[in-house]
Tab-separated table of N, CA and C in Angstrom:
chain	number	residue	atom	x	y	z
A	226	MET	N	-70.743	-6.572	33.340
A	226	MET	CA	-71.164	-6.529	34.702
A	226	MET	C	-72.487	-7.257	34.888
A	227	ASN	N	-73.371	-7.044	33.999
A	227	ASN	CA	-74.648	-7.732	34.059
A	227	ASN	C	-74.531	-9.178	33.576
A	228	ASN	N	-73.515	-9.449	32.747
A	228	ASN	CA	-73.318	-10.789	32.205
A	228	ASN	C	-73.007	-11.801	33.297
A	229	ASN	N	-72.314	-11.381	34.332
A	229	ASN	CA	-71.923	-12.276	35.414
A	229	ASN	C	-73.142	-12.828	36.146
A	230	SER	N	-74.104	-11.993	36.427
A	230	SER	CA	-75.289	-12.442	37.147
A	230	SER	C	-76.161	-13.322	36.253
A	231	ASN	N	-76.238	-13.045	34.965
A	231	ASN	CA	-77.018	-13.890	34.058
A	231	ASN	C	-76.395	-15.271	33.922
A	232	GLY	N	-75.084	-15.342	33.903
A	232	GLY	CA	-74.397	-16.620	33.814
A	232	GLY	C	-74.659	-17.468	35.034
A	233	ALA	N	-74.679	-16.879	36.194
A	233	ALA	CA	-74.942	-17.620	37.425
A	233	ALA	C	-76.375	-18.144	37.441
A	234	GLY	N	-77.315	-17.330	36.989
A	234	GLY	CA	-78.714	-17.763	36.944
A	234	GLY	C	-78.912	-18.898	35.963
A	235	SER	N	-78.228	-18.829	34.843
A	235	SER	CA	-78.314	-19.880	33.841
A	235	SER	C	-77.734	-21.184	34.382
A	236	HIS	N	-76.661	-21.086	35.129
A	236	HIS	CA	-76.029	-22.269	35.716
A	236	HIS	C	-76.963	-22.941	36.724
A	237	LYS	N	-77.654	-22.142	37.519
A	237	LYS	CA	-78.586	-22.681	38.515
A	237	LYS	C	-79.775	-23.346	37.830
A	238	SER	N	-80.299	-22.742	36.769
A	238	SER	CA	-81.438	-23.345	36.079
A	238	SER	C	-81.025	-24.625	35.366
A	239	GLY	N	-79.766	-24.694	34.913
A	239	GLY	CA	-79.267	-25.922	34.298
A	239	GLY	C	-79.215	-27.056	35.307
A	240	ARG	N	-78.781	-26.764	36.519
A	240	ARG	CA	-78.757	-27.780	37.575
A	240	ARG	C	-80.169	-28.215	37.952
A	241	ALA	N	-81.068	-27.259	38.000
A	241	ALA	CA	-82.458	-27.583	38.344
A	241	ALA	C	-83.081	-28.476	37.268
A	242	ALA	N	-82.803	-28.169	36.002
A	242	ALA	CA	-83.340	-28.980	34.907
A	242	ALA	C	-82.774	-30.395	34.973
A	243	ARG	N	-81.489	-30.521	35.290
A	243	ARG	CA	-80.878	-31.838	35.416
A	243	ARG	C	-81.518	-32.611	36.562
A	244	GLY	N	-81.796	-31.931	37.657
A	244	GLY	CA	-82.447	-32.580	38.795
A	244	GLY	C	-83.843	-33.080	38.448
A	245	VAL	N	-84.566	-32.295	37.665
A	245	VAL	CA	-85.909	-32.695	37.238
A	245	VAL	C	-85.820	-33.945	36.359
A	246	TRP	N	-84.870	-33.962	35.432
A	246	TRP	CA	-84.691	-35.126	34.554
A	246	TRP	C	-84.319	-36.369	35.351
A	247	ILE	N	-83.450	-36.220	36.315
A	247	ILE	CA	-83.057	-37.363	37.146
A	247	ILE	C	-84.260	-37.895	37.915
A	248	CYS	N	-85.080	-37.003	38.449
A	248	CYS	CA	-86.286	-37.430	39.176
A	248	CYS	C	-87.272	-38.130	38.249
A	249	LEU	N	-87.443	-37.622	37.034
A	249	LEU	CA	-88.362	-38.247	36.077
A	249	LEU	C	-87.882	-39.644	35.675
A	250	VAL	N	-86.604	-39.776	35.414
A	250	VAL	CA	-86.053	-41.079	35.047
A	250	VAL	C	-86.202	-42.058	36.213
A	251	ALA	N	-85.907	-41.603	37.420
A	251	ALA	CA	-86.050	-42.467	38.602
A	251	ALA	C	-87.505	-42.896	38.772
A	252	LEU	N	-88.438	-41.994	38.558
A	252	LEU	CA	-89.863	-42.316	38.676
A	252	LEU	C	-90.271	-43.337	37.626
A	253	LEU	N	-89.821	-43.144	36.389
A	253	LEU	CA	-90.155	-44.097	35.329
A	253	LEU	C	-89.571	-45.479	35.620
A	254	LEU	N	-88.351	-45.532	36.110
A	254	LEU	CA	-87.746	-46.821	36.466
A	254	LEU	C	-88.511	-47.497	37.598
A	255	LEU	N	-88.942	-46.725	38.565
A	255	LEU	CA	-89.729	-47.265	39.674
A	255	LEU	C	-91.075	-47.807	39.184
A	256	LEU	N	-91.738	-47.076	38.299
A	256	LEU	CA	-93.010	-47.530	37.751
A	256	LEU	C	-92.838	-48.811	36.942
A	257	PHE	N	-91.779	-48.873	36.133
A	257	PHE	CA	-91.518	-50.066	35.325
A	257	PHE	C	-91.233	-51.272	36.221
A	258	ALA	N	-90.418	-51.086	37.241
A	258	ALA	CA	-90.104	-52.181	38.169
A	258	ALA	C	-91.366	-52.638	38.904
A	259	SER	N	-92.212	-51.706	39.276
A	259	SER	CA	-93.470	-52.048	39.953
A	259	SER	C	-94.381	-52.850	39.033
A	260	TRP	N	-94.456	-52.436	37.766
A	260	TRP	CA	-95.285	-53.144	36.793
A	260	TRP	C	-94.767	-54.570	36.607
A	261	LEU	N	-93.448	-54.737	36.514
A	261	LEU	CA	-92.883	-56.083	36.378
A	261	LEU	C	-93.197	-56.947	37.594
A	262	MET	N	-93.135	-56.349	38.773
A	262	MET	CA	-93.431	-57.093	39.996
A	262	MET	C	-94.900	-57.528	40.025
A	263	VAL	N	-95.802	-56.625	39.693
A	263	VAL	CA	-97.233	-56.955	39.678
A	263	VAL	C	-97.502	-58.025	38.625
A	264	ARG	N	-96.850	-57.908	37.470
A	264	ARG	CA	-97.030	-58.894	36.403
A	264	ARG	C	-96.560	-60.280	36.865
A	265	GLN	N	-95.427	-60.333	37.561
A	265	GLN	CA	-94.924	-61.613	38.053
A	265	GLN	C	-95.862	-62.195	39.105
A	266	MET	N	-96.397	-61.345	39.975
A	266	MET	CA	-97.335	-61.816	40.994
A	266	MET	C	-98.606	-62.355	40.341
A	267	ALA	N	-99.073	-61.685	39.280
A	267	ALA	CA	-100.259	-62.149	38.559
A	267	ALA	C	-99.981	-63.471	37.855
A	268	SER	N	-98.752	-63.661	37.382
A	268	SER	CA	-98.373	-64.936	36.760
A	268	SER	C	-98.346	-66.048	37.796
A	269	ASP	N	-97.810	-65.745	38.967
A	269	ASP	CA	-97.755	-66.744	40.037
A	269	ASP	C	-99.160	-67.175	40.469
A	270	ALA	N	-100.106	-66.252	40.388
A	270	ALA	CA	-101.489	-66.557	40.740
A	270	ALA	C	-102.284	-67.031	39.522
A	271	GLY	N	-101.585	-67.237	38.405
A	271	GLY	CA	-102.234	-67.589	37.138
A	271	GLY	C	-103.019	-68.882	37.188
A	272	LYS	N	-103.902	-69.000	36.230
A	272	LYS	CA	-104.782	-70.165	36.131
A	272	LYS	C	-104.451	-70.906	34.834
A	273	GLU	N	-104.267	-72.229	34.945
A	273	GLU	CA	-103.995	-73.038	33.755
A	273	GLU	C	-105.260	-73.136	32.911
A	274	LEU	N	-105.119	-72.866	31.616
A	274	LEU	CA	-106.261	-72.934	30.709
A	274	LEU	C	-106.320	-74.257	29.954
A	275	ARG	N	-105.154	-74.684	29.442
A	275	ARG	CA	-105.124	-75.887	28.630
A	275	ARG	C	-103.749	-76.530	28.709
A	276	SER	N	-103.731	-77.825	28.508
A	276	SER	CA	-102.486	-78.585	28.507
A	276	SER	C	-102.490	-79.493	27.281
A	277	ALA	N	-101.352	-79.534	26.576
A	277	ALA	CA	-101.249	-80.382	25.377
A	277	ALA	C	-99.902	-81.082	25.372
A	278	ASP	N	-99.937	-82.390	25.141
A	278	ASP	CA	-98.706	-83.166	25.045
A	278	ASP	C	-98.111	-83.011	23.649
A	279	SER	N	-96.787	-83.101	23.571
A	279	SER	CA	-96.135	-83.092	22.260
A	279	SER	C	-96.434	-84.415	21.560
A	280	GLN	N	-96.202	-84.471	20.252
A	280	GLN	CA	-96.523	-85.682	19.482
A	280	GLN	C	-95.724	-86.892	19.952
A	281	ASN	N	-94.465	-86.670	20.320
A	281	ASN	CA	-93.653	-87.805	20.771
A	281	ASN	C	-93.740	-88.019	22.286
A	282	GLY	N	-94.496	-87.168	22.978
A	282	GLY	CA	-94.717	-87.340	24.409
A	282	GLY	C	-93.565	-86.914	25.298
A	283	SER	N	-92.608	-86.171	24.750
A	283	SER	CA	-91.435	-85.789	25.548
A	283	SER	C	-91.649	-84.523	26.367
A	284	CYS	N	-92.667	-83.739	26.013
A	284	CYS	CA	-92.916	-82.503	26.765
A	284	CYS	C	-94.401	-82.153	26.753
A	285	VAL	N	-94.732	-81.192	27.609
A	285	VAL	CA	-96.114	-80.742	27.763
A	285	VAL	C	-96.152	-79.232	27.620
A	286	LEU	N	-97.071	-78.730	26.813
A	286	LEU	CA	-97.291	-77.292	26.656
A	286	LEU	C	-98.529	-76.927	27.457
A	287	LYS	N	-98.360	-75.974	28.375
A	287	LYS	CA	-99.489	-75.520	29.190
A	287	LYS	C	-99.693	-74.033	28.957
A	288	THR	N	-100.934	-73.648	28.707
A	288	THR	CA	-101.263	-72.232	28.551
A	288	THR	C	-101.947	-71.747	29.824
A	289	TYR	N	-101.647	-70.505	30.171
A	289	TYR	CA	-102.147	-69.906	31.410
A	289	TYR	C	-102.705	-68.516	31.127
A	290	THR	N	-103.482	-68.041	32.061
A	290	THR	CA	-103.905	-66.647	32.060
A	290	THR	C	-103.464	-66.030	33.384
A	291	ARG	N	-102.956	-64.811	33.284
A	291	ARG	CA	-102.551	-64.098	34.504
A	291	ARG	C	-103.809	-63.660	35.253
A	292	ARG	N	-103.757	-63.729	36.555
A	292	ARG	CA	-104.883	-63.293	37.384
A	292	ARG	C	-104.531	-61.963	38.034
A	293	TYR	N	-104.673	-60.898	37.280
A	293	TYR	CA	-104.405	-59.570	37.825
A	293	TYR	C	-105.367	-59.230	38.955
A	294	SER	N	-106.556	-59.798	38.924
A	294	SER	CA	-107.547	-59.504	39.965
A	294	SER	C	-107.070	-59.972	41.342
A	295	ALA	N	-106.193	-60.968	41.389
A	295	ALA	CA	-105.687	-61.466	42.670
A	295	ALA	C	-104.757	-60.465	43.347
A	296	ILE	N	-104.269	-59.490	42.598
A	296	ILE	CA	-103.327	-58.507	43.135
A	296	ILE	C	-104.056	-57.265	43.653
A	297	GLY	N	-105.335	-57.143	43.351
A	297	GLY	CA	-106.116	-56.006	43.829
A	297	GLY	C	-106.017	-54.811	42.904
A	298	LEU	N	-106.002	-53.636	43.490
A	298	LEU	CA	-106.002	-52.393	42.717
A	298	LEU	C	-104.770	-52.288	41.817
A	299	ALA	N	-103.617	-52.657	42.320
A	299	ALA	CA	-102.396	-52.604	41.507
A	299	ALA	C	-102.523	-53.504	40.281
A	300	GLY	N	-103.149	-54.640	40.438
A	300	GLY	CA	-103.370	-55.551	39.316
A	300	GLY	C	-104.320	-54.977	38.286
A	301	ARG	N	-105.359	-54.324	38.756
A	301	ARG	CA	-106.310	-53.704	37.817
A	301	ARG	C	-105.663	-52.562	37.052
A	302	ILE	N	-104.766	-51.837	37.693
A	302	ILE	CA	-104.072	-50.742	37.015
A	302	ILE	C	-103.081	-51.293	35.999
A	303	ALA	N	-102.376	-52.386	36.327
A	303	ALA	CA	-101.335	-52.940	35.458
A	303	ALA	C	-101.889	-53.788	34.314
A	304	SER	N	-103.084	-54.323	34.455
A	304	SER	CA	-103.600	-55.279	33.472
A	304	SER	C	-103.695	-54.747	32.036
A	305	PRO	N	-104.048	-53.492	31.790
A	305	PRO	CA	-104.125	-53.046	30.389
A	305	PRO	C	-102.761	-52.923	29.701
A	306	PHE	N	-101.682	-52.995	30.453
A	306	PHE	CA	-100.360	-52.750	29.892
A	306	PHE	C	-99.592	-54.023	29.551
A	307	GLY	N	-100.249	-55.154	29.529
A	307	GLY	CA	-99.562	-56.397	29.191
A	307	GLY	C	-100.552	-57.478	28.814
A	308	SER	N	-100.053	-58.512	28.209
A	308	SER	CA	-100.888	-59.641	27.799
A	308	SER	C	-101.340	-60.444	29.016
A	309	SER	N	-102.525	-60.970	28.930
A	309	SER	CA	-103.042	-61.795	30.019
A	309	SER	C	-102.634	-63.251	29.865
A	310	TYR	N	-102.208	-63.644	28.666
A	310	TYR	CA	-101.938	-65.046	28.393
A	310	TYR	C	-100.444	-65.304	28.240
A	311	TYR	N	-100.031	-66.498	28.660
A	311	TYR	CA	-98.650	-66.931	28.489
A	311	TYR	C	-98.623	-68.448	28.471
A	312	TYR	N	-97.492	-69.006	28.070
A	312	TYR	CA	-97.365	-70.456	28.044
A	312	TYR	C	-96.071	-70.886	28.723
A	313	ARG	N	-96.054	-72.141	29.089
A	313	ARG	CA	-94.862	-72.779	29.643
A	313	ARG	C	-94.748	-74.168	29.035
A	314	VAL	N	-93.527	-74.559	28.739
A	314	VAL	CA	-93.260	-75.898	28.215
A	314	VAL	C	-92.469	-76.653	29.278
A	315	TYR	N	-92.993	-77.817	29.659
A	315	TYR	CA	-92.370	-78.649	30.680
A	315	TYR	C	-91.930	-79.973	30.070
A	316	SER	N	-90.835	-80.510	30.585
A	316	SER	CA	-90.438	-81.867	30.210
A	316	SER	C	-91.363	-82.838	30.935
A	317	ARG	N	-91.291	-84.120	30.584
A	317	ARG	CA	-92.137	-85.128	31.229
A	317	ARG	C	-91.904	-85.197	32.734
A	318	ASP	N	-90.683	-84.898	33.190
A	318	ASP	CA	-90.387	-84.960	34.626
A	318	ASP	C	-90.700	-83.657	35.353
A	319	GLY	N	-91.316	-82.687	34.651
A	319	GLY	CA	-91.758	-81.453	35.291
A	319	GLY	C	-90.778	-80.292	35.245
A	320	GLN	N	-89.652	-80.457	34.568
A	320	GLN	CA	-88.665	-79.378	34.469
A	320	GLN	C	-89.122	-78.342	33.443
A	321	LEU	N	-89.055	-77.068	33.808
A	321	LEU	CA	-89.437	-75.991	32.907
A	321	LEU	C	-88.404	-75.849	31.797
A	322	LEU	N	-88.872	-75.958	30.543
A	322	LEU	CA	-87.973	-75.866	29.394
A	322	LEU	C	-88.035	-74.510	28.713
A	323	ALA	N	-89.236	-73.925	28.623
A	323	ALA	CA	-89.400	-72.624	27.955
A	323	ALA	C	-90.643	-71.944	28.497
A	324	THR	N	-90.664	-70.629	28.358
A	324	THR	CA	-91.819	-69.844	28.789
A	324	THR	C	-91.911	-68.574	27.952
A	325	SER	N	-93.089	-68.037	27.841
A	325	SER	CA	-93.283	-66.784	27.112
A	325	SER	C	-93.368	-65.588	28.061
A	326	GLU	N	-93.170	-65.827	29.338
A	326	GLU	CA	-93.285	-64.746	30.334
A	326	GLU	C	-92.198	-63.717	30.157
């Protein structure tokens, strides 16, 4: 007789725990997506540091630094969680061949 009420309470707490896990996972996914967006915005605002031609002159390697400061507070929060530097390799005609982003 008492077992029936305990089973119902256990079932409700199981649903509540599942709801908490779903909310936590959704929050983590949202934070990760936000960080990626801020990182991409900082890359778009990036500053070229150096450019070097390949030995045969077929491509150019350019190094950049992300400008997290251009994004404001979100950029300052995201900056410790990723590298500030990246590179891009361009062909002579300006086509992007490779990137470390």
